[in-house]
Amino acid sequence: MTTEVSRTPAPPAVLDTPPPPRWAVWAAHAVPLIALPSTLWRLAMTAGVPVGYSEEVLRTDYGLPGTGYLILPLISLAQEGAALLTLGLVRDWGLVAPRRLPFIGGRPVRTGAAVTAALLGALVMTAVTVSQLLLWDTVDQGNLTGTHRTVMGWLYAPLLLWGPLLALVTLSYALRRRSRR
């Protein structure tokens, strides 16, 4: 006795939209990867790995021990979750909302809403990371020095690419969605 799996046909939004270019797929997959080093730094700090801060700085600035055990991992999860949303711009779930989502499941994603949200995210990420780069000489002045400061800088530096990569992937998404009309 064989059981057939019932497959519903793909919605027109998926069928009518051309596939993303290879560079856009690569860029979308790069975003979560460039967010990962700073996430790992934060999680290492939470786990008690010596990252160069004194116990006093960990306690007063990062809430460790204490609320930092909750807040720092939540920041890390939120960061990676936001980075993973970039994949929606090159995957089918960026064209039609997954059925498991309440209220919007199975409906086509509005191009304008997706593009606006993604461009706003790209703008915010670019503004935040560039402003932090410009302030780097004053960040943690005296609290983190030498090798630890250099390591932290190299782990956070890839975030400078997040905004521009997201903007490029968003442009590709917008052009693909516009070409199906």
Short mmCIF file of C-alpha atoms in Angstrom, two decimals:
data_model
loop_
_atom_site.label_atom_id
_atom_site.label_comp_id
_atom_site.label_asym_id
_atom_site.label_seq_id
_atom_site.Cartn_x
_atom_site.Cartn_y
_atom_site.Cartn_z
CA MET A 1 0.00 0.00 0.00
CA THR A 2 1.55 3.26 -1.09
CA THR A 3 0.64 6.63 0.18
CA GLU A 4 0.78 9.60 -2.09
CA VAL A 5 1.97 12.87 -0.67
CA SER A 6 -0.40 15.61 -1.61
CA ARG A 7 1.53 18.54 -2.97
CA THR A 8 -0.15 21.83 -3.49
CA PRO A 9 1.07 23.69 -6.53
CA ALA A 10 3.46 26.54 -5.92
CA PRO A 11 1.73 29.92 -5.73
CA PRO A 12 2.10 32.25 -8.74
CA ALA A 13 4.44 34.51 -6.75
CA VAL A 14 6.96 31.66 -6.64
CA LEU A 15 6.41 30.42 -10.19
CA ASP A 16 6.53 33.86 -11.81
CA THR A 17 9.61 35.17 -10.00
CA PRO A 18 12.95 34.39 -11.61
CA PRO A 19 15.56 32.72 -9.39
CA PRO A 20 18.05 34.96 -7.62
CA PRO A 21 21.47 35.42 -9.17
CA ARG A 22 24.26 33.34 -7.68
CA TRP A 23 26.00 36.41 -6.20
CA ALA A 24 22.81 37.36 -4.30
CA VAL A 25 22.49 33.85 -2.86
CA TRP A 26 26.13 33.98 -1.79
CA ALA A 27 25.70 37.43 -0.24
CA ALA A 28 22.52 36.39 1.61
CA HIS A 29 24.30 33.36 3.08
CA ALA A 30 27.30 35.51 4.02
CA VAL A 31 25.25 37.80 6.29
CA PRO A 32 24.60 35.25 9.07
CA LEU A 33 28.22 34.14 8.81
CA ILE A 34 29.59 37.67 9.25
CA ALA A 35 27.35 38.13 12.29
CA LEU A 36 28.67 34.94 13.88
CA PRO A 37 32.10 36.07 15.18
CA SER A 38 30.68 38.88 17.34
CA THR A 39 27.94 36.53 18.54
CA LEU A 40 30.55 33.98 19.59
CA TRP A 41 32.54 36.70 21.40
CA ARG A 42 29.45 37.68 23.38
CA LEU A 43 28.61 34.06 24.20
CA ALA A 44 32.21 33.34 25.22
CA MET A 45 32.08 36.30 27.59
CA THR A 46 28.81 34.97 29.02
CA ALA A 47 30.31 31.49 29.47
CA GLY A 48 33.19 32.89 31.49
CA VAL A 49 35.91 32.68 28.85
CA PRO A 50 38.48 35.38 29.70
CA VAL A 51 38.09 38.02 27.00
CA GLY A 52 40.18 40.67 28.70
CA TYR A 53 37.66 42.47 30.89
CA SER A 54 38.13 42.74 34.62
CA GLU A 55 35.54 41.20 36.91
CA GLU A 56 34.39 44.71 37.82
CA VAL A 57 33.77 45.67 34.17
CA LEU A 58 31.94 42.39 33.52
CA ARG A 59 29.74 43.06 36.54
CA THR A 60 29.03 46.77 36.00
CA ASP A 61 28.93 46.98 32.17
CA TYR A 62 27.67 43.53 31.19
CA GLY A 63 25.73 42.31 34.23
CA LEU A 64 27.92 39.25 34.69
CA PRO A 65 27.18 37.48 36.90
CA GLY A 66 23.50 38.39 36.92
CA THR A 67 21.16 39.62 34.20
CA GLY A 68 23.94 39.41 31.61
CA TYR A 69 23.47 35.63 31.59
CA LEU A 70 20.07 36.25 30.01
CA ILE A 71 20.57 39.51 28.12
CA LEU A 72 23.80 38.68 26.25
CA PRO A 73 22.53 35.36 24.82
CA LEU A 74 19.24 37.04 23.87
CA ILE A 75 21.15 39.77 22.04
CA SER A 76 23.14 37.06 20.26
CA LEU A 77 19.98 35.15 19.27
CA ALA A 78 18.30 38.34 18.06
CA GLN A 79 21.38 39.27 16.02
CA GLU A 80 21.62 35.87 14.33
CA GLY A 81 17.85 35.75 13.82
CA ALA A 82 17.89 39.13 12.10
CA ALA A 83 20.85 38.06 9.96
CA LEU A 84 19.06 34.85 8.94
CA LEU A 85 16.08 36.87 7.69
CA THR A 86 18.31 37.95 4.79
CA LEU A 87 17.90 34.43 3.41
CA GLY A 88 14.21 35.15 2.81
CA LEU A 89 15.24 37.51 0.03
CA VAL A 90 16.68 34.59 -1.96
CA ARG A 91 14.37 31.76 -0.85
CA ASP A 92 10.75 30.86 -1.60
CA TRP A 93 9.65 31.87 1.92
CA GLY A 94 10.52 35.44 0.93
CA LEU A 95 7.93 35.17 -1.83
CA VAL A 96 5.15 33.33 -0.01
CA ALA A 97 4.90 33.26 3.78
CA PRO A 98 5.27 29.74 5.19
CA ARG A 99 1.88 28.12 5.93
CA ARG A 100 2.76 27.59 9.59
CA LEU A 101 2.75 31.34 10.26
CA PRO A 102 -0.50 32.57 11.79
CA PHE A 103 -2.61 35.05 9.81
CA ILE A 104 -0.19 35.42 6.87
CA GLY A 105 0.75 31.79 6.19
CA GLY A 106 0.42 30.83 2.54
CA ARG A 107 -0.06 34.40 1.36
CA PRO A 108 2.30 36.16 -1.04
CA VAL A 109 4.80 38.45 0.65
CA ARG A 110 4.20 42.06 -0.32
CA THR A 111 7.22 43.21 -2.25
CA GLY A 112 7.05 46.76 -0.94
CA ALA A 113 6.86 45.61 2.67
CA ALA A 114 9.80 43.22 2.31
CA VAL A 115 11.94 45.76 0.45
CA THR A 116 11.12 48.58 2.87
CA ALA A 117 11.91 46.46 5.93
CA ALA A 118 15.13 45.13 4.41
CA LEU A 119 16.35 48.54 3.25
CA LEU A 120 15.57 50.02 6.65
CA GLY A 121 17.54 47.18 8.24
CA ALA A 122 20.45 47.79 5.86
CA LEU A 123 20.43 51.49 6.66
CA VAL A 124 20.31 50.90 10.42
CA MET A 125 23.07 48.28 10.32
CA THR A 126 25.27 50.52 8.20
CA ALA A 127 24.69 53.52 10.48
CA VAL A 128 25.34 51.53 13.66
CA THR A 129 28.45 49.74 12.45
CA VAL A 130 30.03 52.79 10.81
CA SER A 131 29.32 54.91 13.90
CA GLN A 132 30.97 52.26 16.07
CA LEU A 133 33.97 52.18 13.74
CA LEU A 134 34.30 55.96 14.03
CA LEU A 135 34.09 55.69 17.84
CA TRP A 136 36.42 52.68 18.08
CA ASP A 137 39.24 54.68 19.69
CA THR A 138 36.95 55.62 22.58
CA VAL A 139 35.15 52.27 23.00
CA ASP A 140 36.20 50.41 26.14
CA GLN A 141 39.14 52.78 26.55
CA GLY A 142 41.24 51.36 29.35
CA ASN A 143 38.87 48.44 29.99
CA LEU A 144 40.13 46.31 27.13
CA THR A 145 43.67 46.62 25.82
CA GLY A 146 46.32 44.86 23.80
CA THR A 147 45.59 41.51 22.22
CA HIS A 148 42.07 41.29 23.65
CA ARG A 149 41.12 44.61 22.09
CA THR A 150 42.59 43.55 18.74
CA VAL A 151 40.74 40.22 18.82
CA MET A 152 37.47 41.95 19.67
CA GLY A 153 38.01 44.42 16.82
CA TRP A 154 38.60 41.63 14.30
CA LEU A 155 35.53 39.74 15.52
CA TYR A 156 33.27 42.79 15.24
CA ALA A 157 34.76 44.19 12.00
CA PRO A 158 32.82 41.82 9.67
CA LEU A 159 29.59 43.49 10.84
CA LEU A 160 30.58 46.45 8.65
CA LEU A 161 29.60 44.30 5.65
CA TRP A 162 26.11 43.45 6.92
CA GLY A 163 24.37 46.65 5.81
CA PRO A 164 25.89 46.84 2.32
CA LEU A 165 25.35 43.12 1.65
CA LEU A 166 21.74 43.33 2.82
CA ALA A 167 21.18 46.37 0.58
CA LEU A 168 22.57 44.52 -2.46
CA VAL A 169 20.49 41.40 -1.80
CA THR A 170 17.43 43.63 -1.30
CA LEU A 171 18.06 45.35 -4.63
CA SER A 172 18.29 41.95 -6.32
CA TYR A 173 15.03 40.87 -4.65
CA ALA A 174 13.24 44.06 -5.72
CA LEU A 175 14.42 43.71 -9.32
CA ARG A 176 13.39 40.03 -9.47
CA ARG A 177 9.95 40.78 -8.06
CA ARG A 178 9.49 43.73 -10.42
CA SER A 179 10.50 41.65 -13.46
CA ARG A 180 7.63 39.21 -12.87
CA ARG A 181 4.98 41.88 -13.47
#
